[in-house]
Coordinates of C-alpha atoms in Angstrom, one line a residue:
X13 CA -21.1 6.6 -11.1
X14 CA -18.2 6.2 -8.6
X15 CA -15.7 3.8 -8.8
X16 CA -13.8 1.4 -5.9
X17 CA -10.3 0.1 -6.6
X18 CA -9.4 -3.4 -5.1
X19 CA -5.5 -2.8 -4.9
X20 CA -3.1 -2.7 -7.8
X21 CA -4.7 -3.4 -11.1
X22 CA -3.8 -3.1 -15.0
X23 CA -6.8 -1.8 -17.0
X24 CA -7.6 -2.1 -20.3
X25 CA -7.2 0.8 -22.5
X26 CA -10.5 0.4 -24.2
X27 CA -11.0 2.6 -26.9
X28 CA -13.6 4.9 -27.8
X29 CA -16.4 2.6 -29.6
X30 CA -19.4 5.2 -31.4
X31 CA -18.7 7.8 -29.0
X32 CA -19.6 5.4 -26.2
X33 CA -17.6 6.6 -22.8
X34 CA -15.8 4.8 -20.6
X35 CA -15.9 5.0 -16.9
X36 CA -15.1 2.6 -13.9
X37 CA -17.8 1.8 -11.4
X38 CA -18.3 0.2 -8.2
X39 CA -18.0 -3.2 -8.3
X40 CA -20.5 -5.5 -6.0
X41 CA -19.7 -6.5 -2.3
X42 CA -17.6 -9.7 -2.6
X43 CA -16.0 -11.9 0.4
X44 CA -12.6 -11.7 -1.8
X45 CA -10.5 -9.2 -1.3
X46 CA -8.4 -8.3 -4.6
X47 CA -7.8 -5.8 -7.0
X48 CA -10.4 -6.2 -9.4
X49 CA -11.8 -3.1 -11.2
X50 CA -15.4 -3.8 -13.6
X51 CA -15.3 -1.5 -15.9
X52 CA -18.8 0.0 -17.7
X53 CA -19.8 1.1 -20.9
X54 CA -22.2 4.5 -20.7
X55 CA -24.2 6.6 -22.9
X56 CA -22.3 9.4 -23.3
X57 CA -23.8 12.9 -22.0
X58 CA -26.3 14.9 -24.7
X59 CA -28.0 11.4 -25.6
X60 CA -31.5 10.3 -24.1
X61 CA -31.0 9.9 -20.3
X62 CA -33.3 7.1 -20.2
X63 CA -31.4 4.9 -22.4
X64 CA -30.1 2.0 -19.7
X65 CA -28.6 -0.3 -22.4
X66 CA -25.4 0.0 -24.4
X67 CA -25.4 -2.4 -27.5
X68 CA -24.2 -5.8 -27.2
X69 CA -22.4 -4.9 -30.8
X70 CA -20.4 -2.1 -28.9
X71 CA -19.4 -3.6 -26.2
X72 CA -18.3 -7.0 -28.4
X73 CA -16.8 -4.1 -30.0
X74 CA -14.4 -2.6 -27.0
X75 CA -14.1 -6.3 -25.4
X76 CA -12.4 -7.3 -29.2
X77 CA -9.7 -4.5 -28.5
X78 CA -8.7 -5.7 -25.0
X79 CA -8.2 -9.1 -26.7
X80 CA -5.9 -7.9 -29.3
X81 CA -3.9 -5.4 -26.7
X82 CA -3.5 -8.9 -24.6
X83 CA -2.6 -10.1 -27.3
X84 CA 0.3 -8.3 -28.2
X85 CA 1.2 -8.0 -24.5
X86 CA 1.3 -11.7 -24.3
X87 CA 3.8 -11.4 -27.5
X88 CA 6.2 -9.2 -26.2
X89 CA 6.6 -11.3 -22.7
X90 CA 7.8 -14.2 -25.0
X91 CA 9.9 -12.0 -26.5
X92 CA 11.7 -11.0 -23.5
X93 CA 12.0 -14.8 -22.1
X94 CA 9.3 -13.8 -19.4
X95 CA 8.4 -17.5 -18.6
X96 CA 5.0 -18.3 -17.3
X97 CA 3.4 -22.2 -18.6
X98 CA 0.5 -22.1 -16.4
X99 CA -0.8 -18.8 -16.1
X100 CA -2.0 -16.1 -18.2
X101 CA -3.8 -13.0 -17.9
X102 CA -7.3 -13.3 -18.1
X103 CA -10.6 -11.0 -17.7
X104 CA -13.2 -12.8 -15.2
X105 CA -17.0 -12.2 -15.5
X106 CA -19.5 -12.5 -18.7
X107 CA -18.9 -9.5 -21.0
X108 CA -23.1 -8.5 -21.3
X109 CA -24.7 -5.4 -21.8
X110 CA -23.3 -3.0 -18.9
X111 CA -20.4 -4.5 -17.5
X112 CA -17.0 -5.6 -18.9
X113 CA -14.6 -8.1 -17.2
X114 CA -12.2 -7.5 -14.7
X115 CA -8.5 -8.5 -15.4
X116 CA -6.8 -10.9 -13.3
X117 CA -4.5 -13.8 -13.8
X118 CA -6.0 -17.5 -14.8
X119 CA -4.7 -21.1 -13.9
X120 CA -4.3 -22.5 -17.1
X121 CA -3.8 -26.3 -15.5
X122 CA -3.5 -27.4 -12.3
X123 CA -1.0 -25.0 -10.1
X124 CA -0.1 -26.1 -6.8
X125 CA 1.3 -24.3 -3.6
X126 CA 4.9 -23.3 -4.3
X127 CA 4.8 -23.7 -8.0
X128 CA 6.7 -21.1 -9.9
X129 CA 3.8 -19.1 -11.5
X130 CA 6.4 -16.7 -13.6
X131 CA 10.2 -16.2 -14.1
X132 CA 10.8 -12.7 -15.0
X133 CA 15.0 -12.2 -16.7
X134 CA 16.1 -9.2 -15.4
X135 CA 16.5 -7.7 -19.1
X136 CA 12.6 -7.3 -19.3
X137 CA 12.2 -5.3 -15.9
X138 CA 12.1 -1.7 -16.2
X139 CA 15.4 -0.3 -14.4
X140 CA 17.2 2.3 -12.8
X141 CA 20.5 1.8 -11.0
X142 CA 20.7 4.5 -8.1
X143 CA 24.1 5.9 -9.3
X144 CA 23.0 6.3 -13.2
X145 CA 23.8 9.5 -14.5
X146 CA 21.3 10.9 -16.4
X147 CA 19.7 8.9 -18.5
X148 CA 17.4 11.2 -21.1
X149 CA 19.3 14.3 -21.1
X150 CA 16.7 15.4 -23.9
X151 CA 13.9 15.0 -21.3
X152 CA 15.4 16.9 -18.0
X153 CA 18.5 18.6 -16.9
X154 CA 21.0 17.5 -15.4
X155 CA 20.6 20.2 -12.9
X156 CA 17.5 18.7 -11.7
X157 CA 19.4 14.8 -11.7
X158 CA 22.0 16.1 -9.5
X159 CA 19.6 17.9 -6.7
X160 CA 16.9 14.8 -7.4
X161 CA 20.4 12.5 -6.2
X162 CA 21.6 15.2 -3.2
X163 CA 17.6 15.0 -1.7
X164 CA 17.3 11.7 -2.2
X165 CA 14.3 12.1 -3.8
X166 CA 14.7 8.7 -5.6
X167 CA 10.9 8.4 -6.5
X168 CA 10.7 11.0 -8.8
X169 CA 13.7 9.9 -10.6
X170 CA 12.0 6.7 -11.5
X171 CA 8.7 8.8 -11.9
X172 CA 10.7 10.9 -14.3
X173 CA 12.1 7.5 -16.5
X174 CA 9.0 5.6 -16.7
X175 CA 7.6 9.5 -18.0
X176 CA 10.1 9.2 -20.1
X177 CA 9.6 6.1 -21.7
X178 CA 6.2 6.8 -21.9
X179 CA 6.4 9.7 -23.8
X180 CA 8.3 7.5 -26.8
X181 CA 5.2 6.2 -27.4
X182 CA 5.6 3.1 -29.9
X183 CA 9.2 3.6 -29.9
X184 CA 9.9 2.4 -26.5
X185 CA 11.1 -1.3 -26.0
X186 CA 8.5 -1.4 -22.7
X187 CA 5.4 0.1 -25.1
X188 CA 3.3 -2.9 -24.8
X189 CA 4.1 -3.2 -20.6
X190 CA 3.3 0.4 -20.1
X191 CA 0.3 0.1 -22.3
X192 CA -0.7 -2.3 -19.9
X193 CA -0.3 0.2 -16.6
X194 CA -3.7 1.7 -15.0
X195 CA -4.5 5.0 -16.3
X196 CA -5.3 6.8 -13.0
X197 CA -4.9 6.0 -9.1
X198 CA -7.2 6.5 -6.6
X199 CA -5.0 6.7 -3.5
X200 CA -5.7 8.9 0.0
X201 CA -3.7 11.6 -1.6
X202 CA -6.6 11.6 -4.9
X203 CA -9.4 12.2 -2.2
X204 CA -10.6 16.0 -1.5
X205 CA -10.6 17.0 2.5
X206 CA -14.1 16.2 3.2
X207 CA -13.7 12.5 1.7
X208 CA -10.1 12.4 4.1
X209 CA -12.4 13.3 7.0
X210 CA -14.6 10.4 6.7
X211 CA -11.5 8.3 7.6
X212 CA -12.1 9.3 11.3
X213 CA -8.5 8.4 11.6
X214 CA -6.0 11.4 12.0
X215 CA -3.1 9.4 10.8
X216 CA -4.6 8.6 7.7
X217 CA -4.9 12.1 7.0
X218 CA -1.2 13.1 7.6
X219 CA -0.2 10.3 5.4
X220 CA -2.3 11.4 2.1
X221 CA -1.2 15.0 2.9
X222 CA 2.1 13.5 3.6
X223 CA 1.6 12.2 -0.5
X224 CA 0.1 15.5 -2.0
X225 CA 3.2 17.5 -0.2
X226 CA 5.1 15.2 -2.4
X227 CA 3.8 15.2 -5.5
X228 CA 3.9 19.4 -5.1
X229 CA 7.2 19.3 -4.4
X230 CA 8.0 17.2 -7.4
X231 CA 7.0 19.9 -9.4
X232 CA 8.2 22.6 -7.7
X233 CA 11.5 20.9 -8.1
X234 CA 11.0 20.6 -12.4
X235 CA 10.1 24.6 -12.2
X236 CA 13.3 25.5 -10.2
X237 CA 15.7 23.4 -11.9
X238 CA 14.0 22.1 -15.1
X239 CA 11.7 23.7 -16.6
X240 CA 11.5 22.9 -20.1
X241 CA 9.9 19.1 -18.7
X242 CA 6.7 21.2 -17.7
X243 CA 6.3 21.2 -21.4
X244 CA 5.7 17.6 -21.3
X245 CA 5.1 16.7 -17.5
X246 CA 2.3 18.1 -16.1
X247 CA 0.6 17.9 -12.4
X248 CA -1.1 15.1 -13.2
X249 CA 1.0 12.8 -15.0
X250 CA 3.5 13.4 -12.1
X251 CA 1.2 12.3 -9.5
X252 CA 0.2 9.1 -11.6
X253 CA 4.1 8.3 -12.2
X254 CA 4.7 8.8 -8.5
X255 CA 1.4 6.4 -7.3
X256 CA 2.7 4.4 -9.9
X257 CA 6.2 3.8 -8.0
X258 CA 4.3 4.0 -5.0
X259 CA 2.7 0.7 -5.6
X260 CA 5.1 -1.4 -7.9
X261 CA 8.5 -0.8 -7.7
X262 CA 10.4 -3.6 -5.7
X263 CA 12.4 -3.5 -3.6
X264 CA 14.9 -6.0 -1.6
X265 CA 18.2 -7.7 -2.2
X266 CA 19.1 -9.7 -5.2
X267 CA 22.2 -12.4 -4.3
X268 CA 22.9 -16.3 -5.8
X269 CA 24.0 -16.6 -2.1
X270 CA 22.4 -18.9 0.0
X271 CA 23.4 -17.4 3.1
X272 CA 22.8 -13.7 2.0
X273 CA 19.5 -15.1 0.5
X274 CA 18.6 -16.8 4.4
X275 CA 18.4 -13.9 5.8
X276 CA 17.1 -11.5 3.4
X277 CA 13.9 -13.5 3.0
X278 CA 12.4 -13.9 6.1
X279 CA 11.9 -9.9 6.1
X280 CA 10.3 -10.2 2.8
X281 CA 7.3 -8.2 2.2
X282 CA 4.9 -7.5 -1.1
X283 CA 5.1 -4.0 -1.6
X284 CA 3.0 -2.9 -4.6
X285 CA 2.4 -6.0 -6.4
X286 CA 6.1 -6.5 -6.1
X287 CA 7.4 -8.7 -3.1
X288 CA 10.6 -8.6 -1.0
X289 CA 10.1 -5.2 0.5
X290 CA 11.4 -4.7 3.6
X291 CA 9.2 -4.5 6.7
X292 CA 7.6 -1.2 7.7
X293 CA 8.3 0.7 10.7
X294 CA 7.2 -0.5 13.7
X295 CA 7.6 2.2 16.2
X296 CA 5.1 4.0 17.0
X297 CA 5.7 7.0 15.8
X298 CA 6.8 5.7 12.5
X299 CA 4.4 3.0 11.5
X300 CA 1.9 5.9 9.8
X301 CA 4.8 7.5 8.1
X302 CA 6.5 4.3 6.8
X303 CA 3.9 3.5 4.8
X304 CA 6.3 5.6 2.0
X305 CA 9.6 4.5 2.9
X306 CA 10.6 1.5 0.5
X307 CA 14.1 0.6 0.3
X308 CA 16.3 0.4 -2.4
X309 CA 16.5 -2.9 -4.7
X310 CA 19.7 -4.4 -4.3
X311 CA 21.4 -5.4 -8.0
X312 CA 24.1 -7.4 -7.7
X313 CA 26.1 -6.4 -10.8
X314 CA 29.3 -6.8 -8.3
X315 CA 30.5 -10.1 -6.0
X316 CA 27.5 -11.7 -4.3
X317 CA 30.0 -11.4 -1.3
X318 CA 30.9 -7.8 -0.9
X319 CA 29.4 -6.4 2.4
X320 CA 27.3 -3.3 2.1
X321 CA 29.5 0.0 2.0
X322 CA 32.5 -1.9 0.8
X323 CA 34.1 -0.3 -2.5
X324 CA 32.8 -3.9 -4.4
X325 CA 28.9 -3.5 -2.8
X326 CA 26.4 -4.1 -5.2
X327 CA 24.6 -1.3 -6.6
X328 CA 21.2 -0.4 -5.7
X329 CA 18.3 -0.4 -8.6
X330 CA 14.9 0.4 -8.7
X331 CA 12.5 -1.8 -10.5
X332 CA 9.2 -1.9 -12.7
X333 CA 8.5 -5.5 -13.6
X334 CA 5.9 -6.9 -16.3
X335 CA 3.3 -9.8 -15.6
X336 CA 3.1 -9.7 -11.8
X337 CA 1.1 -6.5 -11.6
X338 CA -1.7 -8.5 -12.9
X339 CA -1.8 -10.9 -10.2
X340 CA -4.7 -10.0 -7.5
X341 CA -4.6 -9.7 -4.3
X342 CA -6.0 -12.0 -1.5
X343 CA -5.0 -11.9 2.5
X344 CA -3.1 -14.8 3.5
X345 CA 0.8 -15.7 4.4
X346 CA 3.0 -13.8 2.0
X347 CA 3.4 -15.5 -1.0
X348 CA 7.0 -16.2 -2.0
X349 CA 9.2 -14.3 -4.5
X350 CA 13.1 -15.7 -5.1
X351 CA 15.5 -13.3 -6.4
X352 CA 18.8 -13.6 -7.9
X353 CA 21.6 -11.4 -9.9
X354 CA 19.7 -12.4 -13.8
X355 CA 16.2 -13.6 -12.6
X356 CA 13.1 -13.0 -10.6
X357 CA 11.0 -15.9 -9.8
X358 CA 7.3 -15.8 -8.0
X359 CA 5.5 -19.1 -6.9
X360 CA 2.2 -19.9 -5.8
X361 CA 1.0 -19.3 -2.3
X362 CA -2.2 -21.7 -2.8
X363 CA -3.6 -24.0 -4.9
X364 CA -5.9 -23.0 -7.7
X365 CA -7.5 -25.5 -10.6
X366 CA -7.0 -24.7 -14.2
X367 CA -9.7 -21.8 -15.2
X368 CA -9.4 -20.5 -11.5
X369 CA -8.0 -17.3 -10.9
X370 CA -5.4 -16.8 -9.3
X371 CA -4.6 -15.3 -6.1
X372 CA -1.8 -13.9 -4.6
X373 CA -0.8 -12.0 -1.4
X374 CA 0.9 -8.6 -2.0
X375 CA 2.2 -9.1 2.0
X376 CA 0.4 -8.7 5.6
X377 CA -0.2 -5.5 5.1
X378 CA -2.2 -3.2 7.3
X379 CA -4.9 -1.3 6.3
X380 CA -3.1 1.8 6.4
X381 CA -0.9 0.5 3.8
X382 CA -3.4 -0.7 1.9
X383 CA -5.3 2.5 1.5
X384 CA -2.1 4.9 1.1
X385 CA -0.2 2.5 -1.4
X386 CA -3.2 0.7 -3.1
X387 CA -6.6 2.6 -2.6
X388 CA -8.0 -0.5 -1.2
X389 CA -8.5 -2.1 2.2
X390 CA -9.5 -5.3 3.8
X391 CA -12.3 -5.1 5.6
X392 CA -11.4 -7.9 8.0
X393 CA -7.8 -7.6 7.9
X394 CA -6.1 -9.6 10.4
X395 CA -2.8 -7.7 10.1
X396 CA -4.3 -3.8 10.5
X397 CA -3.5 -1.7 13.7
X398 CA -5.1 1.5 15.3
X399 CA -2.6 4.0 16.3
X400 CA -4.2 6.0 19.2
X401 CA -2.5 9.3 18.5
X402 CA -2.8 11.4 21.7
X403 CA -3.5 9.0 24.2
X404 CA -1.1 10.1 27.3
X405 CA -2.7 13.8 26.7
X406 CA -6.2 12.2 26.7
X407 CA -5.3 10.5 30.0
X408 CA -3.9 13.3 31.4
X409 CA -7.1 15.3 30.8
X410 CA -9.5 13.0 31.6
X411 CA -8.3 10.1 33.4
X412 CA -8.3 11.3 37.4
X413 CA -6.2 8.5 38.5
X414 CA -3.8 9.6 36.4
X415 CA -4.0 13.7 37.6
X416 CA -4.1 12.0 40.8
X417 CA -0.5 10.1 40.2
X418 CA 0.7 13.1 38.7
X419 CA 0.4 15.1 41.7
X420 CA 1.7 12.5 44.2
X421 CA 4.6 11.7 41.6
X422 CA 5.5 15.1 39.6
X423 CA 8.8 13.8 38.9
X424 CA 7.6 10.5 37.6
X425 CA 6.8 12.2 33.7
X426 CA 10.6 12.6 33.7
X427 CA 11.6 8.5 34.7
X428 CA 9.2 7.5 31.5
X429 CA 10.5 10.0 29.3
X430 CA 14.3 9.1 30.3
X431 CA 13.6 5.5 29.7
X432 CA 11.8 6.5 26.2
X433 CA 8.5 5.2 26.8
X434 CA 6.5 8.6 26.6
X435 CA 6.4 8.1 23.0
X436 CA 4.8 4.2 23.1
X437 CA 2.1 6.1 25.5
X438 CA 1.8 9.1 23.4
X439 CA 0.7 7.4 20.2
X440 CA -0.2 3.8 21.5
X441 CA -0.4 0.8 18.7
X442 CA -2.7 -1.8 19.0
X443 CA -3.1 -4.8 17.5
X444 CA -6.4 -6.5 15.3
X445 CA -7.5 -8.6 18.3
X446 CA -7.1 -5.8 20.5
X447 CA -3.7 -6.4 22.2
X448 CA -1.8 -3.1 22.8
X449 CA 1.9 -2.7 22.5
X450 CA 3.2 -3.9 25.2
X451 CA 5.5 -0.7 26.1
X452 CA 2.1 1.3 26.5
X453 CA 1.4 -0.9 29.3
X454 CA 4.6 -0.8 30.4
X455 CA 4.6 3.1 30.2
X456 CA 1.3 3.5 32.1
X457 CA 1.8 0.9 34.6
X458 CA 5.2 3.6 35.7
X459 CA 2.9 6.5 35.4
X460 CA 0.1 5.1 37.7
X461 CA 1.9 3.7 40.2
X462 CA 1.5 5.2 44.0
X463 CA 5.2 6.0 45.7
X464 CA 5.0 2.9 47.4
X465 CA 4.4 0.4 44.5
X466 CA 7.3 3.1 42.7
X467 CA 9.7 2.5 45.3
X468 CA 8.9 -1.4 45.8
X469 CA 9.7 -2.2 41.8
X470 CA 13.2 -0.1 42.8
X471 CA 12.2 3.5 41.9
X472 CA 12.6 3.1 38.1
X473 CA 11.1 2.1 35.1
X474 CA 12.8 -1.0 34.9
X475 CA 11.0 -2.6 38.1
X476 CA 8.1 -2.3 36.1
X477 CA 8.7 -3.6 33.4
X478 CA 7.1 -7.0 34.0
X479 CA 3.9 -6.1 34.7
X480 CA 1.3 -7.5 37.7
X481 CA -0.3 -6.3 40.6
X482 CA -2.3 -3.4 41.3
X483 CA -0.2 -0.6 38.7
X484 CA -1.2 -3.6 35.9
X485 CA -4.8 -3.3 36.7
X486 CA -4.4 0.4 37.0
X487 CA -2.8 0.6 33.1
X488 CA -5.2 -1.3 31.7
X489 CA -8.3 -0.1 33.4
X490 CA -6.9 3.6 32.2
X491 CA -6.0 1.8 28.5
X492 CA -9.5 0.8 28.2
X493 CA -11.1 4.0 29.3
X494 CA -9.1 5.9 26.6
X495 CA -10.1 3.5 23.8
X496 CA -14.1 4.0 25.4
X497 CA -13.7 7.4 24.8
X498 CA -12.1 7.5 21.6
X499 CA -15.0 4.8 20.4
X500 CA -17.6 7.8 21.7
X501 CA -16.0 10.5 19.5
X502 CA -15.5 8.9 15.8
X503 CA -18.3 10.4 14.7
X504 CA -20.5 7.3 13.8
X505 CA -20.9 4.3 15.7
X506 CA -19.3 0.5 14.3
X507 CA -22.9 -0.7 14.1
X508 CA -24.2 2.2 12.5
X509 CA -21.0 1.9 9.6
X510 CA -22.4 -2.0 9.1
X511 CA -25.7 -0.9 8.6
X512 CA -24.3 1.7 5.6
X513 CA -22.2 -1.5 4.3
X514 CA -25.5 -3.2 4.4
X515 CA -27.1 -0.3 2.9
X516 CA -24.8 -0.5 -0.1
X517 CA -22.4 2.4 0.1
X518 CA -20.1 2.9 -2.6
X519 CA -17.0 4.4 -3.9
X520 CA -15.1 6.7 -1.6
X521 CA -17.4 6.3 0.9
X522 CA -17.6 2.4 0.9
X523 CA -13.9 2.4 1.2
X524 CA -13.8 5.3 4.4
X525 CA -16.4 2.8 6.1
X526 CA -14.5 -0.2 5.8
X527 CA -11.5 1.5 7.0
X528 CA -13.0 3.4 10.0
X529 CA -15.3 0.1 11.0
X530 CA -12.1 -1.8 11.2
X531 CA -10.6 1.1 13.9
X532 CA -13.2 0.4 15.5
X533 CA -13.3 -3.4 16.0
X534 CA -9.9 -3.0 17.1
X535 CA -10.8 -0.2 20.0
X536 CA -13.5 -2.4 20.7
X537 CA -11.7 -5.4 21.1
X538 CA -8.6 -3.8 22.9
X539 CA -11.8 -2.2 25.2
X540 CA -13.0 -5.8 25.9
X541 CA -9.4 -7.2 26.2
X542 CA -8.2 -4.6 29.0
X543 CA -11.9 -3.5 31.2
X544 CA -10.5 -5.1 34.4
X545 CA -13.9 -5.2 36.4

């Protein structure tokens, strides 16, 4: 059995009940789109294959030990003045014979849009200022800190401290959080080649190598520099640390200013199940590769007033914090997270009746994100893009009107590469409903141009920057060739991907579909936008 994630989750470490096994499986099609996970109970191998049923008594049995984990979660937020009247965590579905319940948050009374769903003091987040020295000398060298803080490899320093506390076991004042954290990831980077091919999207590729290259390197660094944590660190646990800051460690600025505060929220993002990252790249060349990049959490230990770079700036932290992570995740406008120097507050971005669950968005996210950070995508996601990588050399292979400009104009190349638009044609973003960056029309609107309609907008890129005319019906008529052909060579058609969602595909491969079917809506719809007849 295969299993599909739905975005960041916290499962259950159920134990072993009478040698029963435990394994996650795919979960049903369902219209919502958040990180549930259904866990099943199975026979375990050597028994009678044709056994279909696990006793009611065993899994009564494994649900029991969830409770009492919960419950002793639910303990140690109060403990740590983590505030949250109306919510609670809560597993959703009928616990029956094969399938266990999904965890999730539950309204326990009426919660209304912009109600405070949880306050979170800062004294029960898991934290790591960015200019600690060492903080477990009996775990790593400080050989490895200092070359961790000259690469700026600030992910695996807060991989390495929540290993760390981890390996404490009981003894750690975060044991019942951590118990709470999923066991395993299922991110691009977890996938083997063949699965990464089934993308049919080259930049989805780069990015989960982008991840593996990582993760290698992270080791690589321990063996040169640190050696005696191999004992304790292996491969694995240093790929499920790193996909575990990956998804949930926040980022953003933390001030009790108003003014610093106005303009730190509108760029506020979910990133993980945290919120108040910082937008991703939105270059072209970048988006793909941003996907990684979070920035640092501003603490402000210091002044709320002290500018950045100033001897008094605040200090920079990174961030694990209880409770949210177990809030799933629906599409719609970000939900709101406050911040300030002792406290972390997140309200309600909808309504939900007591006994609902309740929803929240981890930002407007794009597919990509989704898959590389989360393991999950949206299969109607009104926020995703398709980055046609290799566009201008697809054009200038294929397109004759193009060749044909090319010729009349050779030095025309060098006027869009001196005004930096050969990149925006080069690996062209377009939007969900189809609408293309608008420096990729602007790019091939200089490119197609004849002489005269060159020499008429002033002989530079800057008279064409407004578009119109014949060299506007020119770009887009090339724009929409390009997205044709790319349609023609995914490898499967968008109606033949429905009919394998119809079908039921699972897993891996449910999740490849989703993400490739989307592409292609968008080429389809950018196709449709821009087929000047």
């Amino acid at each position: 059995c295969t299993h599909e994630l739905h975005g960041p989750r916290v499962m259950a470490n159920l134990a072993m009940m009478s040698g029963a096994g435990v394994r996650r499986c795919t979960p049903p099609a369902s219209r919502a789109r958040s990180s549930r996970v259904l866990v099943h109970l199975s026979i375990p191998r050597g028994r009678n294959p044709t056994i279909r049923r696990v006793s009611s008594g065993i899994v009564a049995e494994a649900a029991s030990a969830v409770d009492a984990r919960q419950l002793e979660y639910a303990a140690w937020r109060k403990e740590r003045g983590v505030q949250a009247k109306n919510v609670e965590v809560a597993y959703f579905g009928d616990v029956d014979d094969t399938v266990m319940r999904y965890r999730g948050v539950k309204a326990m009374g009426r919660v209304n849009e912009g109600d405070v769903l949880c306050e979170l003091p800062r004294e029960s987040c898991l934290v790591l200022a960015d200019d600690a020295e060492l903080p477990f000398p009996d775990f790593c060298t400080n050989e490895l800190w200092a070359k961790l803080v000259e690469k700026n490899k600030w992910a695996i320093r807060v991989a390495l401290n929540l290993l760390c506390e981890v390996d404490k076991g009981a003894s750690s004042g975060f044991h019942p959080y951590i118990s709470q954290l999923p066991k395993d990831f299922d991110l691009l980077s977890e996938w083997t080649d063949e699965e990464l091919k089934e993308l049919q999207y080259p930049p989805a590729v780069r990015a989960a190598e982008a991840q593996r290259k990582e993760n290698d390197e992270a080791m690589e660094l321990l063996r040169k520099h640190s050696p005696g944590t191999l004992e304790s660190v292996t491969p694995e646990r240093m790929a499920w640390a790193l996909n575990m800051v990956r998804s949930r460690v926040f980022s953003g600025r933390l001030s009790d200013n108003a003014a610093t505060k106005a303009n730190l929220l509108p760029r506020a993002l979910a990133a993980g199940t945290a919120f108040a990252a910082f937008l991703t790249s939105q270059t072209t060349e970048g988006r793909w590769l941003a996907v990684f990049a979070m920035l640092a959490l501003v603490v402000f230990d210091a002044n709320d007033h002290t500018e950045p770079g100033s001897p008094n700036a605040p200090k920079l932290a990174y961030v694990l914090m209880p409770l949210i992570d177990a809030f799933n995740h629906r599409t719609m406008p970000k939900t709101e997270f406050e911040f300030s120097s002792d406290a972390f507050r997140l309200r309600s971005p909808a309504g939900y009746d007591a006994n609902e669950e309740v929803f929240i968005s981890y930002g407007l996210l794009g597919n990509d994100e989704l898959a590389v950070r989360y393991g999950f995508v949206d299969p109607a996601n009104p926020r995703d893009t398709c980055v046609y990588d290799g566009l201008l050399a697809w054009l200038r292979a294929n397109h004759e009107p193009l060749k044909k400009a090319a010729g009349a104009a050779p030095d025309r190349a060098k006027a869009v590469r001196d005004a930096r638009l050969e990149t925006y044609a080069s690996m062209a973003v377009i939007k969900a409903n189809g609408e293309a960056d608008s420096n990729v029309l602007w790019a091939l609107r200089c490119m197609l141009a004849t002489p005269e309609e060159w020499a008429a907008a002033g002989g530079n890129a800057e008279g064409m920057k407004l578009g119109g005319g014949a060299p506007e019906k020119a770009a887009c008529t090339a724009l929409a060739a390009a997205c044709r052909a790319r349609l023609e060579s995914m490898g499967t058609t968008l109606e033949e991907d429905r009919e394998k969602l119809e079908r039921g595909a699972s897993g891996r491969e449910r999740i490849a579909i989703q993400y490739r079917a989307r592409k292609k809506e968008i080429l389809r719809a950018c196709v449709d936008r821009y087929d000047v007849k």
